[in-house]
CSV table of C-alpha atoms in Angstrom, one decimal:
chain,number,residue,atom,x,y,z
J,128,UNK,CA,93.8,98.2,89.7
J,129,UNK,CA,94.0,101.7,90.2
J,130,UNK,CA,96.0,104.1,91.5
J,131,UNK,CA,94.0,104.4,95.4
J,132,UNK,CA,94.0,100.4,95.5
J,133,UNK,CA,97.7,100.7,95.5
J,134,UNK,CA,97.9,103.4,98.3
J,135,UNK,CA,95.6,101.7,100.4
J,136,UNK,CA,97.7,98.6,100.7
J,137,UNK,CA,100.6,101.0,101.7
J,138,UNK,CA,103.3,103.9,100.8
J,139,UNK,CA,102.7,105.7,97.7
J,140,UNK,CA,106.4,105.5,96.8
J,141,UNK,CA,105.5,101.6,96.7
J,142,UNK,CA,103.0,102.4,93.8
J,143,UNK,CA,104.0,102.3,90.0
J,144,UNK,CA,103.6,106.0,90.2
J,145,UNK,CA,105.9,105.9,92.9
J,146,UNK,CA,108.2,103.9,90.6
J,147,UNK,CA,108.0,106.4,87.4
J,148,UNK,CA,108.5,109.6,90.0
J,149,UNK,CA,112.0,107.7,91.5
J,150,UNK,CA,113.1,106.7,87.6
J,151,UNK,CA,112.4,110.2,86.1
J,152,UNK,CA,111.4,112.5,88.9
J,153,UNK,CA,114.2,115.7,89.7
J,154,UNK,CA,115.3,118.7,88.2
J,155,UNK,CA,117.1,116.9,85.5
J,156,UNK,CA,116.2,113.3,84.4
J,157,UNK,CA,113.2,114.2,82.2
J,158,UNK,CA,115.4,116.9,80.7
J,159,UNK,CA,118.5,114.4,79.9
J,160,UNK,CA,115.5,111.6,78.4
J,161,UNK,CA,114.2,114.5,75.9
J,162,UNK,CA,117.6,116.2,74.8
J,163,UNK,CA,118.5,112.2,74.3
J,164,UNK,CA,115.0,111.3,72.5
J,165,UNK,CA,116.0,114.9,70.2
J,166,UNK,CA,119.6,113.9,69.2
J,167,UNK,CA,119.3,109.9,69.0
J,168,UNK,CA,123.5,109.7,70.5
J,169,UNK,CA,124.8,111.9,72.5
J,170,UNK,CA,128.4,113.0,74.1
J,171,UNK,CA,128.7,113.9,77.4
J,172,UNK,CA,130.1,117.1,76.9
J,173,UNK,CA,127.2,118.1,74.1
J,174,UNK,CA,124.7,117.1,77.1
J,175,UNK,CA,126.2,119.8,79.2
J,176,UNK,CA,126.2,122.2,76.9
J,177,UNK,CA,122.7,121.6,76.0
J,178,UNK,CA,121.1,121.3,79.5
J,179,UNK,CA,123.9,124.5,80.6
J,180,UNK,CA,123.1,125.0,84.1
J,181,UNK,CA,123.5,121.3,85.4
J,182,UNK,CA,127.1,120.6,87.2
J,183,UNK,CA,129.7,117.7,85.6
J,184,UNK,CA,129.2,115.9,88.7
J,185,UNK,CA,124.7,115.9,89.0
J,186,UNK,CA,125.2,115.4,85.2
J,187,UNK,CA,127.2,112.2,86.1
J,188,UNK,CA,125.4,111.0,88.6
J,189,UNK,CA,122.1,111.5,86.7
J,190,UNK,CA,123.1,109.8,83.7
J,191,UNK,CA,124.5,106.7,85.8
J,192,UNK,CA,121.1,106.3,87.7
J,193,UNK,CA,119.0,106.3,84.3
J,194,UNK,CA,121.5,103.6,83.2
J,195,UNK,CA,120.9,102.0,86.2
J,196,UNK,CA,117.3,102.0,85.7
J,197,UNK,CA,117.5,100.5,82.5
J,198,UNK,CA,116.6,104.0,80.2
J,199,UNK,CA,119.7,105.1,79.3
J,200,UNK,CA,122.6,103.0,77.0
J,201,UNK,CA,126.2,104.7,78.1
J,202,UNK,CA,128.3,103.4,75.3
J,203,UNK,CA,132.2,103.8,75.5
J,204,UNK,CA,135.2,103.8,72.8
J,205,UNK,CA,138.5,102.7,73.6
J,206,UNK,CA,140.4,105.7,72.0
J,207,UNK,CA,142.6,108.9,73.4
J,208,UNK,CA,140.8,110.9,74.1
J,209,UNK,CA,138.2,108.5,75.6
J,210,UNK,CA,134.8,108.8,73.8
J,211,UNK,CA,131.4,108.3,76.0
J,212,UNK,CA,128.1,108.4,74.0
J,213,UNK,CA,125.1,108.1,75.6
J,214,UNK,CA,121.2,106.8,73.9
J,215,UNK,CA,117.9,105.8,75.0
J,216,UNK,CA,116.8,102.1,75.6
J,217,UNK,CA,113.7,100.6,73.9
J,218,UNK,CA,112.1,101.4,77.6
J,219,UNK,CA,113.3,104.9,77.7
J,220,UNK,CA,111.4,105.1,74.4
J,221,UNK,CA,108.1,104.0,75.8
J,222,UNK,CA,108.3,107.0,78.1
J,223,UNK,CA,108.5,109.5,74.7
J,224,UNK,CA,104.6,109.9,73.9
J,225,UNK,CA,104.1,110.6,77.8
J,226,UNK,CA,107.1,113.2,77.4
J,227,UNK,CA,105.4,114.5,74.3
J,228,UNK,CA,102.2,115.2,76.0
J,229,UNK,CA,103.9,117.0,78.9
J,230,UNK,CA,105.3,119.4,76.3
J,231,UNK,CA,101.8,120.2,75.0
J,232,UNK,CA,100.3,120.6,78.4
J,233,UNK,CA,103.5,122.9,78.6
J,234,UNK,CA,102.6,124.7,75.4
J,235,UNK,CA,98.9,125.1,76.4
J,236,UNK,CA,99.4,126.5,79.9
J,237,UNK,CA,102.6,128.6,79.6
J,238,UNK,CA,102.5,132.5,80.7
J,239,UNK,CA,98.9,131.9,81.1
């Protein structure tokens, strides 16, 4: 079935493209799945550093709707001060060799 068979039958946000766009459309979700995917586990704090312009508070809320939707792992340690580490899930993974392929399309068309 392809993509216009689904958009016939209704909204496009019904659509599994429409499904990929809400899971890792925005300004930051793609971002947060590839600095994840480069550094296997990673603090909350490192994530801000690494993304930089991103507030604590989209960072937050970013990282709890990936966990929501099942790509993210938010792993936490009982100790002072409280440790929070976050990784991929085995579907976050699925998404890497579409991420990779962005990146080349990125590399092939940049300052062009």
């Amino acid at each position: 079935m392809g993509m216009s068979d689904y958009i016939e039958k209704g909204n496009v946000q019904e659509t599994p493209f429409g499904y990929t766009i809400s899971v890792i459309g925005g300004k930051w979700k793609m971002l947060i799945i590839y600095l994840l995917a480069e550094n296997q586990t990673v603090r909350f704090n490192d994530l801000k550093r690494k993304i930089g312009a991103i507030t604590y508070k989209t960072l937050s809320s970013q990282l709890k709707e990936l966990e929501a939707d099942g790509m993210v792992i938010r792993k936490e340690y009982p100790q002072v001060p409280p440790k929070v580490e976050y990784s991929l899930t085995q579907k976050a993974e699925t998404l890497l060799p579409v991420l990779e392929q962005l990146c080349e399309w990125g590399l092939n068309n940049y300052n062009k």
